[in-house]
Every structure is written in C-alpha cells, then in structure tokens.
XYZ file of C-alpha atoms in Angstrom:
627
model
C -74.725 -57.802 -70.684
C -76.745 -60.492 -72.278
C -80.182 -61.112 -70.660
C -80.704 -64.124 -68.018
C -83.674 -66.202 -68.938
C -86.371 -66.211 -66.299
C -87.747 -69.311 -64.712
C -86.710 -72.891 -63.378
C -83.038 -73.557 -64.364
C -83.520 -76.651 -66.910
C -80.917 -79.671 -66.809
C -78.976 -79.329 -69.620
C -80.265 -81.549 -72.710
C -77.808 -85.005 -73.695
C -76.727 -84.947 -77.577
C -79.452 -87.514 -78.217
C -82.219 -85.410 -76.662
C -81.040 -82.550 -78.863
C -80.876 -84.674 -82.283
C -84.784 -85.956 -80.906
C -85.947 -82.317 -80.359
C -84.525 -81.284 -83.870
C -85.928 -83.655 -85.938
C -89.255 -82.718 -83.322
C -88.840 -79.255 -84.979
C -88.091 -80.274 -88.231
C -91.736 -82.363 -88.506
C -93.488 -79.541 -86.725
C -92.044 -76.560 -89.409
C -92.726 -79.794 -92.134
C -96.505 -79.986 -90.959
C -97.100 -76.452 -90.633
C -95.829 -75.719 -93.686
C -98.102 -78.560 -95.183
C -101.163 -77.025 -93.232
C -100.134 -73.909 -94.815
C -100.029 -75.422 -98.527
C -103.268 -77.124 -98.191
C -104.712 -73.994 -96.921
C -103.282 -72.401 -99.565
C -104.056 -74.832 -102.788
C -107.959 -74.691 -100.778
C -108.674 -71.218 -101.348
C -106.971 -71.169 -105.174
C -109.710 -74.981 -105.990
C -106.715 -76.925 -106.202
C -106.800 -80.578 -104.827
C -105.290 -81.270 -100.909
C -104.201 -84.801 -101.763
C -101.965 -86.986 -104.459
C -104.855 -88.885 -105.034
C -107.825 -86.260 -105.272
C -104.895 -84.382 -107.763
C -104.775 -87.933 -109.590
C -108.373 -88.081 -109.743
C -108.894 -84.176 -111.089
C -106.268 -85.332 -113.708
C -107.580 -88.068 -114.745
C -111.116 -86.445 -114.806
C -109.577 -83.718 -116.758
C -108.183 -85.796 -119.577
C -111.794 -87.541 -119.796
C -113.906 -86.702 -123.321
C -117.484 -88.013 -122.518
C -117.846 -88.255 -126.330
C -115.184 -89.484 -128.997
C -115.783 -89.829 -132.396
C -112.588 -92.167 -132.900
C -112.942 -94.910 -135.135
C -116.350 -93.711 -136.504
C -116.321 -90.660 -137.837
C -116.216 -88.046 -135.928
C -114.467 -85.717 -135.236
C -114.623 -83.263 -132.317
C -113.181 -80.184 -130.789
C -114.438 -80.085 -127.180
C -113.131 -78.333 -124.271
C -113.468 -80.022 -121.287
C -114.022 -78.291 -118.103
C -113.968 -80.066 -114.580
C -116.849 -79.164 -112.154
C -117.224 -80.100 -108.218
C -120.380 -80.988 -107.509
C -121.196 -80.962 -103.422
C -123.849 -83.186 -101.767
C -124.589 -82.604 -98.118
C -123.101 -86.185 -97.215
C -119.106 -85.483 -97.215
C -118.273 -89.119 -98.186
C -120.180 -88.302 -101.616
C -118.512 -84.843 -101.689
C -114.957 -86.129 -102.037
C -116.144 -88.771 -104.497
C -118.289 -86.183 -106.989
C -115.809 -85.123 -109.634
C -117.791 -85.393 -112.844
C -116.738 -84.786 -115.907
C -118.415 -82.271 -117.821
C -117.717 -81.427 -121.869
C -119.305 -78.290 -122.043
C -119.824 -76.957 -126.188
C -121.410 -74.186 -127.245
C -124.962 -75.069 -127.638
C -124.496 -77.662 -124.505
C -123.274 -79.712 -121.660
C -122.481 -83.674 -120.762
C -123.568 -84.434 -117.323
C -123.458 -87.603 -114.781
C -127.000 -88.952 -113.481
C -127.932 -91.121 -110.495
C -127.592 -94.296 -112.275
C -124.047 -94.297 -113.173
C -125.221 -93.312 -116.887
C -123.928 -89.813 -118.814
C -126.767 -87.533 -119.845
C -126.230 -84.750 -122.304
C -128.053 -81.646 -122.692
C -127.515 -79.664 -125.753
C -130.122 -76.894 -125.286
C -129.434 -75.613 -121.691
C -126.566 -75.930 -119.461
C -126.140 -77.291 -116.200
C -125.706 -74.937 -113.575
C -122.408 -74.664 -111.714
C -122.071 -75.071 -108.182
C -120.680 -71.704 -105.956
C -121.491 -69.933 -108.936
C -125.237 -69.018 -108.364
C -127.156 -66.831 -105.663
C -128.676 -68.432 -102.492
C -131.986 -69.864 -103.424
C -134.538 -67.303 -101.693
C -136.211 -69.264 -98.341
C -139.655 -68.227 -99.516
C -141.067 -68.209 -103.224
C -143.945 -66.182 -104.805
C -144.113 -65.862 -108.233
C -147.412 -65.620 -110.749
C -150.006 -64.672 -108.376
C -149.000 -68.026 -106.738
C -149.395 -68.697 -102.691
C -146.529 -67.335 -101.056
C -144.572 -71.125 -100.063
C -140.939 -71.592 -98.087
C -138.798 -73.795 -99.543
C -137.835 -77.434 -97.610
C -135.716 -80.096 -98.677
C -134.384 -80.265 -101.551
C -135.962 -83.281 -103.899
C -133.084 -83.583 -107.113
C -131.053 -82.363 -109.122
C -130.548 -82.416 -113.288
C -129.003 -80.821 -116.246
C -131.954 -78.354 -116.106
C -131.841 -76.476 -112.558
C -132.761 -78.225 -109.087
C -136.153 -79.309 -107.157
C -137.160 -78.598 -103.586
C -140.254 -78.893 -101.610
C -141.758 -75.860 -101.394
C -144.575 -75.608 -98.585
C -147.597 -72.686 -98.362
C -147.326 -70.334 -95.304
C -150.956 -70.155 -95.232
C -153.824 -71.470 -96.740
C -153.552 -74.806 -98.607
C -154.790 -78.154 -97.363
C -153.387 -81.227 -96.820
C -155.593 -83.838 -98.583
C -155.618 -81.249 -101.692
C -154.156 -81.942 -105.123
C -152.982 -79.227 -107.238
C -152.317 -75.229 -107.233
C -154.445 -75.800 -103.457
C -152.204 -78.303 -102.524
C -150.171 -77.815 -98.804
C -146.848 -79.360 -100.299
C -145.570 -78.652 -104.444
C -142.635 -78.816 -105.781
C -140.519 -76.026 -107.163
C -138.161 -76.241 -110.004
C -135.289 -73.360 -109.973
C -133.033 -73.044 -112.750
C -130.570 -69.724 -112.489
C -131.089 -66.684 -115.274
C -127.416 -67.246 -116.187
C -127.747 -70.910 -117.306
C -127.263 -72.080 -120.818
C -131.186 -72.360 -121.115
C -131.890 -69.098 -120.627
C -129.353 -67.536 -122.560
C -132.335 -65.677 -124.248
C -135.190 -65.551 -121.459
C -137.323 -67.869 -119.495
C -136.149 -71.599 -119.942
C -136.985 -73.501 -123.016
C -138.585 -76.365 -120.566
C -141.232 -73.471 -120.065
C -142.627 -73.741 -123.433
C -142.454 -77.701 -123.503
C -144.711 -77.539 -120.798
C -147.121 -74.969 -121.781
C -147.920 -77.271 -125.100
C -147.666 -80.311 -122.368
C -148.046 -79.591 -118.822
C -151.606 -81.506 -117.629
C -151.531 -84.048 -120.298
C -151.604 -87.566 -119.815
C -148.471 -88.338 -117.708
C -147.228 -84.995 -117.658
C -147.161 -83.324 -114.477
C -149.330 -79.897 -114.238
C -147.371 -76.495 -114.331
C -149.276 -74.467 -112.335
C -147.477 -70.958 -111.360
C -143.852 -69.793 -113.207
C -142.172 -66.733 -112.990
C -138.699 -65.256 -111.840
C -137.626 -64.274 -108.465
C -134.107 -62.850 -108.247
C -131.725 -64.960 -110.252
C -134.099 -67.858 -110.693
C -136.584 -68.846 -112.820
C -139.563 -70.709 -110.796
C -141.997 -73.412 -111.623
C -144.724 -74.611 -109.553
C -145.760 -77.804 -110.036
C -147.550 -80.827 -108.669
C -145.756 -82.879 -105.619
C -144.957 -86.450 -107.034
C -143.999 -89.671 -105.204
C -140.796 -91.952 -106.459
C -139.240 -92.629 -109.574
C -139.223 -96.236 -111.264
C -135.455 -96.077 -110.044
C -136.101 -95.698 -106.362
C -138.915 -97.924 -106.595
C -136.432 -100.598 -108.448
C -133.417 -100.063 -105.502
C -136.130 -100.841 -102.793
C -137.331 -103.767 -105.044
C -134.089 -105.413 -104.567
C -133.444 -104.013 -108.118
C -135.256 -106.322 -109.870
C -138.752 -106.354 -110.794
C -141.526 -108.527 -111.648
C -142.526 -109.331 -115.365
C -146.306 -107.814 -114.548
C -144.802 -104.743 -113.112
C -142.550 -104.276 -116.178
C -145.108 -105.064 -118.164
C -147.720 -102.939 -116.488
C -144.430 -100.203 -116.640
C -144.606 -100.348 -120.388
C -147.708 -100.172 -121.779
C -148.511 -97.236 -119.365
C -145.438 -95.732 -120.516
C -146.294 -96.029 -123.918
C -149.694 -94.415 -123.297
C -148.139 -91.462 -122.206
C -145.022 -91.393 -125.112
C -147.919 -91.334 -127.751
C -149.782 -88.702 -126.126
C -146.796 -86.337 -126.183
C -145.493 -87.867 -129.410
C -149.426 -86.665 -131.115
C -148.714 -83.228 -130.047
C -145.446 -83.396 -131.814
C -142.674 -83.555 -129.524
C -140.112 -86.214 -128.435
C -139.088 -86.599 -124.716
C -135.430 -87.158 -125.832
C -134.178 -88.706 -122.518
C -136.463 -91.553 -121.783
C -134.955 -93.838 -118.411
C -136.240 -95.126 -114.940
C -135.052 -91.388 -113.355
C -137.586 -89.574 -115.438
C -140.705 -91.929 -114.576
C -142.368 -91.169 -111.197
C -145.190 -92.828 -109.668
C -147.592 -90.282 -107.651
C -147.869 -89.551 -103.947
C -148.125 -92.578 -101.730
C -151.193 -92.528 -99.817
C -152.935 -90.651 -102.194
C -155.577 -91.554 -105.047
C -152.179 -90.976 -107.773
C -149.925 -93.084 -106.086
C -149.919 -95.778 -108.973
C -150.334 -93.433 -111.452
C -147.489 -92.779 -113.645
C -146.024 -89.774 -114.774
C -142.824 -88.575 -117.093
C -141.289 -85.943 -116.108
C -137.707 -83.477 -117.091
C -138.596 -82.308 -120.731
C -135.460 -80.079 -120.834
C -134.377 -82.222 -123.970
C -137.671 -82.565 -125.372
C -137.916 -81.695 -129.365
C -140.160 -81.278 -131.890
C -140.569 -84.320 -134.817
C -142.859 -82.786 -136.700
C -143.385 -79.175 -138.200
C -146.465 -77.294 -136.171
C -147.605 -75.156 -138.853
C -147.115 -77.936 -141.787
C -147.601 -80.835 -139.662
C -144.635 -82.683 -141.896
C -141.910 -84.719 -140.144
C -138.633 -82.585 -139.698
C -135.943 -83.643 -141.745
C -133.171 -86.127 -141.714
C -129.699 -85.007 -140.489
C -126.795 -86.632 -138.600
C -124.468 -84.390 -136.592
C -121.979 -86.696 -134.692
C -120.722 -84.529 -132.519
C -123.905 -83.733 -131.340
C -125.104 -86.674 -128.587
C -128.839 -85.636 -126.417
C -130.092 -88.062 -123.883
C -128.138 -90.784 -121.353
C -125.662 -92.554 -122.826
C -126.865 -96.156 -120.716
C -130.633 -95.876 -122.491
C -129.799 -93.395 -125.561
C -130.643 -95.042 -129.378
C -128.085 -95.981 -131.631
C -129.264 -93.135 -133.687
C -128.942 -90.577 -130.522
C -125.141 -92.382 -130.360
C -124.322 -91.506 -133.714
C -125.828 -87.910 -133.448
C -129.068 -88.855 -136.023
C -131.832 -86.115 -135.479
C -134.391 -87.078 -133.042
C -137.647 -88.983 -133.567
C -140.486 -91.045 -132.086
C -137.751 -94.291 -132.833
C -135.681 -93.311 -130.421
C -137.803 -92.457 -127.013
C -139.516 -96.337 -128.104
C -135.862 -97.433 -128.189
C -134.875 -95.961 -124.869
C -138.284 -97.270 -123.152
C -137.095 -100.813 -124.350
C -133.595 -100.571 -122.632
C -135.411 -98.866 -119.658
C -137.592 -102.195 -119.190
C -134.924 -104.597 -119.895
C -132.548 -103.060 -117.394
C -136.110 -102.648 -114.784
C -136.629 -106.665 -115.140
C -133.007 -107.853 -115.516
C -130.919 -105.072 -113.088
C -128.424 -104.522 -115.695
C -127.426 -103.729 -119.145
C -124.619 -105.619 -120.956
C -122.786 -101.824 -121.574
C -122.560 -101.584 -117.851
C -119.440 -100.498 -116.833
C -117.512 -98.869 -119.762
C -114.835 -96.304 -118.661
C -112.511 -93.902 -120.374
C -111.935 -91.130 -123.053
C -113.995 -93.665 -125.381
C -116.850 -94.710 -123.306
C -119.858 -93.492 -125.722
C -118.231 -95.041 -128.608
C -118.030 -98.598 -126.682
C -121.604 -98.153 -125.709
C -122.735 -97.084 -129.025
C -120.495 -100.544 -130.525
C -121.886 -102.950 -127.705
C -125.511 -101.785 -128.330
C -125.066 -102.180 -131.956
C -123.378 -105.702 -131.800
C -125.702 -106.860 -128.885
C -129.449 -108.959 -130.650
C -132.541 -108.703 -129.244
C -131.725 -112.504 -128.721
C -128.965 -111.893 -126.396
C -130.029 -108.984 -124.717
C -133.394 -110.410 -124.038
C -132.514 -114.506 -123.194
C -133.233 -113.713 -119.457
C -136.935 -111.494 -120.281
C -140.312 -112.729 -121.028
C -140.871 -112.994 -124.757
C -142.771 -109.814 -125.139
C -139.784 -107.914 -124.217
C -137.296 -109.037 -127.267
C -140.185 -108.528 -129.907
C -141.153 -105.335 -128.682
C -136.884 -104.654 -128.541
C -137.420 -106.007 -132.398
C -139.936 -103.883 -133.633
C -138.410 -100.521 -132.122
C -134.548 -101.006 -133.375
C -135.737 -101.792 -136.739
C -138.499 -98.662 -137.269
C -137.280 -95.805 -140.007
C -136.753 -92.204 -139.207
C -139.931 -91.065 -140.370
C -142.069 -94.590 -138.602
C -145.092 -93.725 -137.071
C -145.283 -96.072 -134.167
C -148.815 -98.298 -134.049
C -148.962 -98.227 -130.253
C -152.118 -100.090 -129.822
C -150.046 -103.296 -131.237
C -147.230 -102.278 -128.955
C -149.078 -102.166 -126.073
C -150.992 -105.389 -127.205
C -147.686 -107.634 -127.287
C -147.451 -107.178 -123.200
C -151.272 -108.577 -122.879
C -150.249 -112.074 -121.503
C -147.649 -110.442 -118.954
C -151.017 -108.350 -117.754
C -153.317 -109.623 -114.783
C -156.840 -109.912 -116.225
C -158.085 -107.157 -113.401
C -156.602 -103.676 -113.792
C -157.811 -102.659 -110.476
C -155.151 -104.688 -108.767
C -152.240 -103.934 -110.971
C -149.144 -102.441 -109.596
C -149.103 -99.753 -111.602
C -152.066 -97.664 -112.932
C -153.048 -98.616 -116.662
C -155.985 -96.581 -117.673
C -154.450 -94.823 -120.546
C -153.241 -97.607 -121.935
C -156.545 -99.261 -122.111
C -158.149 -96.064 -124.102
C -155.565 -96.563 -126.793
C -156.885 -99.982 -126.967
C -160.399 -99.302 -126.755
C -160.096 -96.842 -129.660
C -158.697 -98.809 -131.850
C -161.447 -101.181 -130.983
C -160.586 -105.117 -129.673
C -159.208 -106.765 -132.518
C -155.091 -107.678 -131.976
C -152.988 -107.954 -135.015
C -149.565 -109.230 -134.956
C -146.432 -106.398 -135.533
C -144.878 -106.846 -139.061
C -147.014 -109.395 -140.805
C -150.626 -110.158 -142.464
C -152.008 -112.829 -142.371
C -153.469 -114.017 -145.410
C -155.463 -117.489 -145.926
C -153.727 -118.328 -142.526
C -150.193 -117.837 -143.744
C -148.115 -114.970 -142.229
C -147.072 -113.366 -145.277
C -143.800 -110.848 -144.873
C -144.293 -107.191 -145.659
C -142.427 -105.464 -148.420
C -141.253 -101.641 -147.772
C -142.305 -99.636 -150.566
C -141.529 -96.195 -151.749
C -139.022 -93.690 -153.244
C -135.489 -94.271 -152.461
C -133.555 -92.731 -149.352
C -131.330 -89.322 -150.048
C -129.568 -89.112 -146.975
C -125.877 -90.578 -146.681
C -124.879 -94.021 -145.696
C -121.616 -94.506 -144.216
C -119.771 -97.661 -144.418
C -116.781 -99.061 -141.912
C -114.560 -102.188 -142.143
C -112.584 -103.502 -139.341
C -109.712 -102.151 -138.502
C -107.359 -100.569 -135.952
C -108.642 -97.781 -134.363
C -108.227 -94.417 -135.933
C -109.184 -90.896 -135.995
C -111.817 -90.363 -139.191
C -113.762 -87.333 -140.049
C -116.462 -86.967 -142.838
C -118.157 -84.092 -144.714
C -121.126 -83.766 -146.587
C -123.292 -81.671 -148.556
C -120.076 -80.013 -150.070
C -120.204 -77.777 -152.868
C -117.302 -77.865 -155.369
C -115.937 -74.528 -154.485
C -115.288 -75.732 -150.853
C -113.839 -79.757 -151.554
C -110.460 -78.304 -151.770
C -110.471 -76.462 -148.068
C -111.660 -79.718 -146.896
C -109.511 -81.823 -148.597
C -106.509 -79.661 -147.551
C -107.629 -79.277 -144.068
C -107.709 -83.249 -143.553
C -104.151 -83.884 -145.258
C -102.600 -81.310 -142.613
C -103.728 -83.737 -139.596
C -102.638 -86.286 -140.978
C -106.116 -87.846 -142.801
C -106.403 -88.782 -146.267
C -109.307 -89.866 -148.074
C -110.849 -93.152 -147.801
C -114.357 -92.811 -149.780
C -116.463 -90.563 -151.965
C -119.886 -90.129 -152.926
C -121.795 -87.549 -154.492
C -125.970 -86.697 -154.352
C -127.190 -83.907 -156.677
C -124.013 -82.192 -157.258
C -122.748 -82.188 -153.857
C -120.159 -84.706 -152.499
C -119.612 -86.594 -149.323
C -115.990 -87.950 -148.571
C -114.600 -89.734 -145.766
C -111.029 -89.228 -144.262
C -108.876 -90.846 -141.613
C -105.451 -92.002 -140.472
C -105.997 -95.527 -141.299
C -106.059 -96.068 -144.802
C -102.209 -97.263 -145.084
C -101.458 -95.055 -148.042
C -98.212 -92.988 -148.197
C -99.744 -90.382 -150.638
C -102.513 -88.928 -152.290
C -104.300 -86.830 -155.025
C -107.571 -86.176 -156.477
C -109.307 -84.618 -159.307
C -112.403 -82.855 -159.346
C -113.089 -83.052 -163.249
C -116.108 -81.350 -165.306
C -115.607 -85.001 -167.629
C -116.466 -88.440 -166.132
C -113.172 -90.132 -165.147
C -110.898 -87.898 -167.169
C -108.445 -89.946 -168.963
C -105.578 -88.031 -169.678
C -105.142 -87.275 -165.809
C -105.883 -90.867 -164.483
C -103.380 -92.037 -167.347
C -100.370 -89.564 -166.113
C -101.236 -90.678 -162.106
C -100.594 -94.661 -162.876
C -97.090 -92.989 -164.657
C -96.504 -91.787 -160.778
C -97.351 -95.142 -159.706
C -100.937 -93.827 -158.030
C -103.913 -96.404 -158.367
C -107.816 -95.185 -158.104
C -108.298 -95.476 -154.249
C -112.333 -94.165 -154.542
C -114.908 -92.508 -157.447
C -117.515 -90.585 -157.473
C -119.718 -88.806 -160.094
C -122.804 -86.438 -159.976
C -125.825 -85.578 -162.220
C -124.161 -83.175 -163.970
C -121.543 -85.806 -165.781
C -118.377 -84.658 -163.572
C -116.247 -86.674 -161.602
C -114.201 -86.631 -158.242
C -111.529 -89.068 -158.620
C -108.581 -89.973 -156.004
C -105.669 -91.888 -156.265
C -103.160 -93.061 -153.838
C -99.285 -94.730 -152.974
C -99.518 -97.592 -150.552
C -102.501 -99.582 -152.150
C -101.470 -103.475 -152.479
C -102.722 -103.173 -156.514
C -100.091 -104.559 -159.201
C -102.037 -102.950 -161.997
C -105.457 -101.344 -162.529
C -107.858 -100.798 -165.555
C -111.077 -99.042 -165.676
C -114.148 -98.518 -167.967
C -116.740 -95.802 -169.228
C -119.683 -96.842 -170.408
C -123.617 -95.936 -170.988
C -125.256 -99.196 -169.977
C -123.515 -101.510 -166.641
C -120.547 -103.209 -168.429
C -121.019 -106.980 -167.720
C -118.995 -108.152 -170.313
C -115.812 -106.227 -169.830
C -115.940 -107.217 -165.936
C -116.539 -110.909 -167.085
C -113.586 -110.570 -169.413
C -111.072 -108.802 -166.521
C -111.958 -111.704 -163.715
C -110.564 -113.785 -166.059
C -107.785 -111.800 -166.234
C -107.356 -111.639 -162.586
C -108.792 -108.224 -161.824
C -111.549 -107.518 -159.192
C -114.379 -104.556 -159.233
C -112.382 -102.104 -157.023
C -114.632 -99.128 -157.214
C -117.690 -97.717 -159.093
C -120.076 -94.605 -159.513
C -122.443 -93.458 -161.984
C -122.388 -90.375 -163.682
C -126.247 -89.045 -165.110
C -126.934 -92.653 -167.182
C -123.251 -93.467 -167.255
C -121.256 -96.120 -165.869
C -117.772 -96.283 -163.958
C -115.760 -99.287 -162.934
C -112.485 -100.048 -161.667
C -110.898 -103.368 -161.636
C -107.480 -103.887 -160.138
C -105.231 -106.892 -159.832
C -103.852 -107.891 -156.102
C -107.227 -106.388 -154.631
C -106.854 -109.069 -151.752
C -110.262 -111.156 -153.369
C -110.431 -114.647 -153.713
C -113.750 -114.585 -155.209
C -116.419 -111.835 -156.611
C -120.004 -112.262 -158.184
C-alpha cells in the first residue's frame, strides 16, 4: 500500500502553475549545475566567464617580442601567469603576458611598459612558500615584515621593522624601518646560488645613488637583502604632480641622474633598465628626502672587461630584448649588446615622458608591439619628439641617439647643456644636485659645446676617424610585412644546413655578405621569387655555373666574395630582369658600367673578392636613373 504523504493536504496545482514550477526546476538544476562548473573549472585555473576565457585567449596568443619584418626570428613559448593584488578589481584585470625563454622572462611594469629580464626569472605567484613574518639573516637585527612596498622581475619588497633596538631618527643598518628584498631559491636568478643582483651590489651598493646593502643571506626558500628604507619613485612623484613636471625639476632630474649613471658606468657596469620606476627620492622628512637614488640592478651588465679594462665586444642577438620596452634604446630593440649608449638613451626618454606625460609609442598593442615601438622610435626626430621640451632636452636626445657602441660619454658637457633650466641656488632645488656639481667641478668651469670646436670663432664640424667597423650592417626596403631570419658568422661547412633549413619554411635568400671567410645571408618570405639556387665556389663568380643558371632562366639575385678569392653566388625565378651581364675584374670597372648604362643595364649587385672586383648589371632592374 503506497505511503500517504504527511502534512497539510495542498490544493492541487492548475496546468499553468505546473509548466511555471518546471521551468522553476529547470533554472534551478541549470544554475546548480553552472555553480558546479565554475567550481569545477576554479579548482583545475580555468577561467569562470566568456570574457575572462576571451581575455586568457587572447593573452595566450600574445608574443611580447616579434621579429617579423626585421629579422628575426624566434621560437618562444609563451606561458600565461595570474598575478593577484590585494584590491580584487585589479585581480580580475592582471593577466600579463609573460614569454618565458631559457635564459629569461618578459614582464608588465606599473607604467603600462613591458620589461624583460634575461638573467633571472620572475617569480610565479602560488608557486612559492609563505614569506616568513620575521627575518634574520647575516648577523642582522631580528625585523618582522609589514607591508609590502613592490614588486619586479627580480623578487618582491616589504617593510621590514626591528623587534628591538633600532631608532627612529637613525639611517642605516641602525635604522627602526629597512626594506627587505626576497627573491625565492627556485627563481631563474638563482638557478646557481645567491641572486646575481647580489654581486651587482657588492661592486655597487653605497655608491653614489645606489642604495646601501647592508645584511643578505637566505632564510628558508628566500634569499634576503637588507637595505636602506627609501621614499617615492620619480613615477609616484610624477602621478601626484598631475603627471607633468616642471622644466627645473626635469632638469634638476637629469643632471643628478647622470651623476649617478657615470659613477656606476666608471666601475664598469650598465644599469640596463633605466625609467621613472627605478629612480627614488629618499625618505620624506628626513635629511635624504631630495636625494636621488637608482635602484633594481637585476639587469645590470658589465661594458667593459674587469681584468683588461677593454670594452666588451660588439654582438646583436635579436631575439634577445633586456630593459622596458616604453624607455629601451633602439639598440636594446634590436637585441645590440649593452653599453653606456643605451642607459643615456633611456634617461632621455625617461625625461621627455617626466616633462611632457607621454611618449608618442604610447599605446601599441598586439603580437607585434616591440617591433612598432622599436619602428616609431626609429622614425620619430629629436625635432618631433622634443617640439613641446625646453631646448636642452632635444640636444641632449641628439647627442645620445647618435653615440657609437664603444662612446665614452663626456658627462660634464651633458650635464652642462641643462645649466640654463637650473636655478642659480642649489640649496633650493627640488631635487638634490651635489654630485652633479663634483663632475663639474672636476673638470674645472670651462663649458664647451657637444660635437664641435670652435676655431677662430667658427664652429668647425668634427670628422670620425679610425679603422673601419667589422660588425654586420643589415639593410631593409619597404615592403609588406614578412617573416625574415638572418645568420652570421657562418663557416662554409654549415651554409648549406642553413640554407636548407630556410627553404623548408618557406624563406629564400634575399642578401649575402661575407667578412674574413665567413658569410652573413639574409632570408625571408618576401622576396617574390618562385625559385632559387646558389653556389658556394672556391673561384670568384664561377662562369661555367652562372652561364648554365641563365640557360634555366635564373638571374644573380645577390654576391658575395671573401679574402680567400671564393664566391657565394645565388640566383633566382621571379626577378623582373630581361637579361643580365656581369664582370670580373682587378681594378673597379668604370668603363664597362659606363658602356652597359648605355645599353640599358643597371649595377644590380657587387662584392669584392681579395683585390678583385664583381658587378652585375641587369636590364628591367626597375631604375630610372643610377650614378
């Protein structure tokens, strides 16, 4: 016998009640079963939302670098880390991008730029131990650790406080309040022991505008620094200032800043990551609260050998990038080694985006967005960029962009172009100057101008003088954007791998060049040719070869010859030429290429070989003209 329900005796329920409470049941199972999914994709890290899974794609399929269109070519794998902040607004938004390599890692900063560290990682959130909630390492005062200050590529900051002792006026290792840098053992910095940012500031740490290291050690999983307590950076000081700033406190800004980059550039390092984030001003309320200070040397490298004392040596690496891609160099763009040039660069953009509030390259988004930088910077004059800044900026902009690898910087004439921005009493200046006024005063009182003499009263231009350059120049036209690769420094033995490598994906070669017996070639998917082949020939431009190519209907597409008289020749389908004609000779062949522009050819391509001469001349090159 079937059970009687207990309890009031309910009316029985009309059809339309009965549709209502189904579909009531229907939404209930629908949301529980979304509860359930969301609870679900939570614990596996997957996104709760179409929109936060349309942003994790989209960050996903970001490159921070590409080397489209100039060059490079990378293999990255790109990673996606969540980054939490206490506020839960700026939780959901944090999704940054981060193309982690082998020897580094591309990570977002504060002001909207992209800074890339290629000696130690960046630490990954929920995969480190609990920072300890009191700190003793050294022989250092026991302290407990506050609120937390920043965060960077190179570990996190918090105020750490003494238990006992320590007094509150006091500077120093005696000081009541410090600050103490953590960076976990399992971080790309200290794959092989203590961070490298330890050894930057041992050679460092106490000089001018370098804040004083003053315990380090490891506790549990973290390395430890104790340093000296600091006030803002020129980037909070710039949001409070309505982000702008006066031309005196730029001014004041650079030559101090410049005090301090050739203090650490004379002990032979580069900071490598030079923008308003890394400058801090001291305590307020304290006797260092104008003083200025540059801090984060995690990218720091050496320019100059320590034992030899010679300048390192000239290489390019595209798809290597160090620094922020807002203030980086061109060179740092196009992955040039590092050098006094480029932190003088970077302090130029820093003060132009201090006075003005922005930089034209603002703003750039996408798989491509160092590349557009990199092109804006390079397209963008110290005219331009400067038309809204006080003179001194755009010739100090001048002078920097155009120094050479090897440059060393005359700071004291640097530092002497800001002199009219400068109020004639120091004491009152916004920002502490004394070590900018010892550079002067050692180099005594006299000002010269940057880049000239002067001679009878006439500014006579300088001439550059000295052996020539052996390092490789590359060369782009304008065209459609492609994907282009180079190599260099390639032995014979090795051009075919290359070679065969590049026509598999699709490249082919668009230039050659060759430096004591090595060569240099170019490929990409741009060049419009249908097919290709090359020679690598013991004999200058071997005849019998080029002869049975033109039978195929190939033309010479690119030469190239070394010191030891052989040749690497390539020919191609898909060239507009109607007909071609080269010649061999031992002296430059002026006659022969008078004779042919009658004809109607045009110098196509050319190399030298020991003392000998190669030049092609093709008709239908596209010229009108050619001297």
């Amino acid at each position: 016998m079937p059970e009687l329900r207990k309890g009031v005796r309910r009316g029985r329920a009309t059809l339309a009640q009965l549709e209502e409470q189904g579909e009531g049941q229907k939404q209930t199972r629908k949301r529980n079963q979304g509860q359930k999914r969301a609870a679900a994709a939570a614990e596996r890290g997957r996104p709760r939302t179409r929109l936060a899974a349309k942003r994790l794609k989209e960050e996903d399929n970001r490159q921070v670098l590409v080397a489209e269109a100039v060059g490079e070519d990378l293999n990255h794998n790109p990673q996606v880390i969540e980054i939490s902040e206490r506020d839960s607004d700026i939780e959901r938004k944090e999704l940054v991008k981060a193309d982690i390599e082998k020897k580094g890692a591309v990570m977002g900063d504060d002001s909207g730029g992209l800074s890339a560290n290629k000696a130690a990682g960046q630490e990954e959130e929920g995969s480190t131990a609990p920072f300890p909630e009191k700190v003793q390492v050294g022989g250092s005062p026991t302290y407990k650790i506050e609120r937390k200050l920043g965060k960077g590529g190179f570990g996190q900051v918090f105020v750490g406080r003494r238990v006992s002792g320590g007094n509150e006026r006091a500077t120093g290792a005696g000081a009541l309040e410090v600050a103490l840098k953590f960076e976990h053992r399992n971080s790309k910095g200290c794959s092989y022991g203590p961070p490298y940012e330890w050894q930057v500031y041992n050679a460092l740490g106490g000089s001018h505008g370098v804040p004083k290291v003053h315990y380090k050690g490891k506790q549990g999983d973290y390395y430890v620094m104790v340093m000296d307590m600091l006030g803002p950076s020129l980037w909070d000081v710039w949001n409070s200032s309505g982000q702008a700033m006066s031309a005196e406190m730029v001014a004041c800004i650079a030559v101090e800043s410049l005090s301090i980059l050739e203090k650490m550039h004379s002990k032979g390092y580069v900071h490598g990551d030079v923008k308003p984030e890394n400058f801090l001003l001291g305590q307020p309320s304290t006797a260092q609260e104008k003083k200025l200070f540059l801090v984060d040397l995690g990218l720091a490298t050496k320019w100059k050998d320590s034992s030899s004392g010679s300048h390192v040596e000239y290489d390019q690496r595209p798809d290597m990038f160090r620094g922020t891609v807002r203030y980086a160099s061109v060179h740092a763009h196009l992955g040039r080694t590092a050098s006094r040039r480029d932190d003088l660069e970077s302090l130029a953009y820093t003060l132009i985006f201090l006075h003005r509030g922005r930089l034209p390259w603002q703003g750039y988004q996408g798989d491509n967005k160092s590349f557009l930088v990199c092109k804006k910077k390079m397209a963008t004059s110290p005219e331009m960029l400067c038309c809204f800044c006080p003179p001194p900026l755009k010739q100090f902009l001048e002078v920097v962009v155009n120094m050479k690898f090897d440059e060393e910087p005359n700071y004291s004439k640097l530092i002497s172009l800001f002199d009219s921005l400068l109020g004639t009493n120091p004491a009152i200046r916004p920002i502490n100057t004394d070590g900018a006024q010892k550079i002067i005063y050692q180099v005594g009182q006299k000002r010269g101008r940057l880049n000239i003499d002067e001679e009878d009263g006439q500014p006579k231009k300088k001439v550059r003088l000295g052996v020539p350059a052996t390092q490789w120049i590359s060369v782009y036209n304008a065209r459609l954007p492609m994907k282009q690769r180079y190599h260099y420094n390639v032995a014979d033995a090795r051009l075919a791998q290359h070679v065969e490598k590049g026509m598999a994906d699709g490249l082919l070669i668009s230039c050659v060049a060759s430096c004591t017996s090595l060569w240099a070639l170019i490929m990409d998917a741009g060049t419009g040719f249908t097919s290709q082949v090359y020679e690598l020939s013991p004999s200058f431009l071997h005849k019998e070869w080029i002869m049975d190519q033109w039978e195929k209907n190939y033309y010479i597409s690119s030469i190239a010859g070394s010191t030891s008289g052989s040749s690497l020749v390539v020919m191609s389908k898909g060239t507009q030429y109607t007909q071609q004609s080269y010649k061999v000779s031992d002296s430059f062949p002026f006659k022969w290429i008078n004779k042919k522009w009658r004809e109607g050819f045009y110098v196509t391509s050319m190399a030298t070989a020991g003392s000998r001469w190669g030049v092609v001349m093709s008709r239908n090159a596209g010229f009108s003209d050619q001297v």
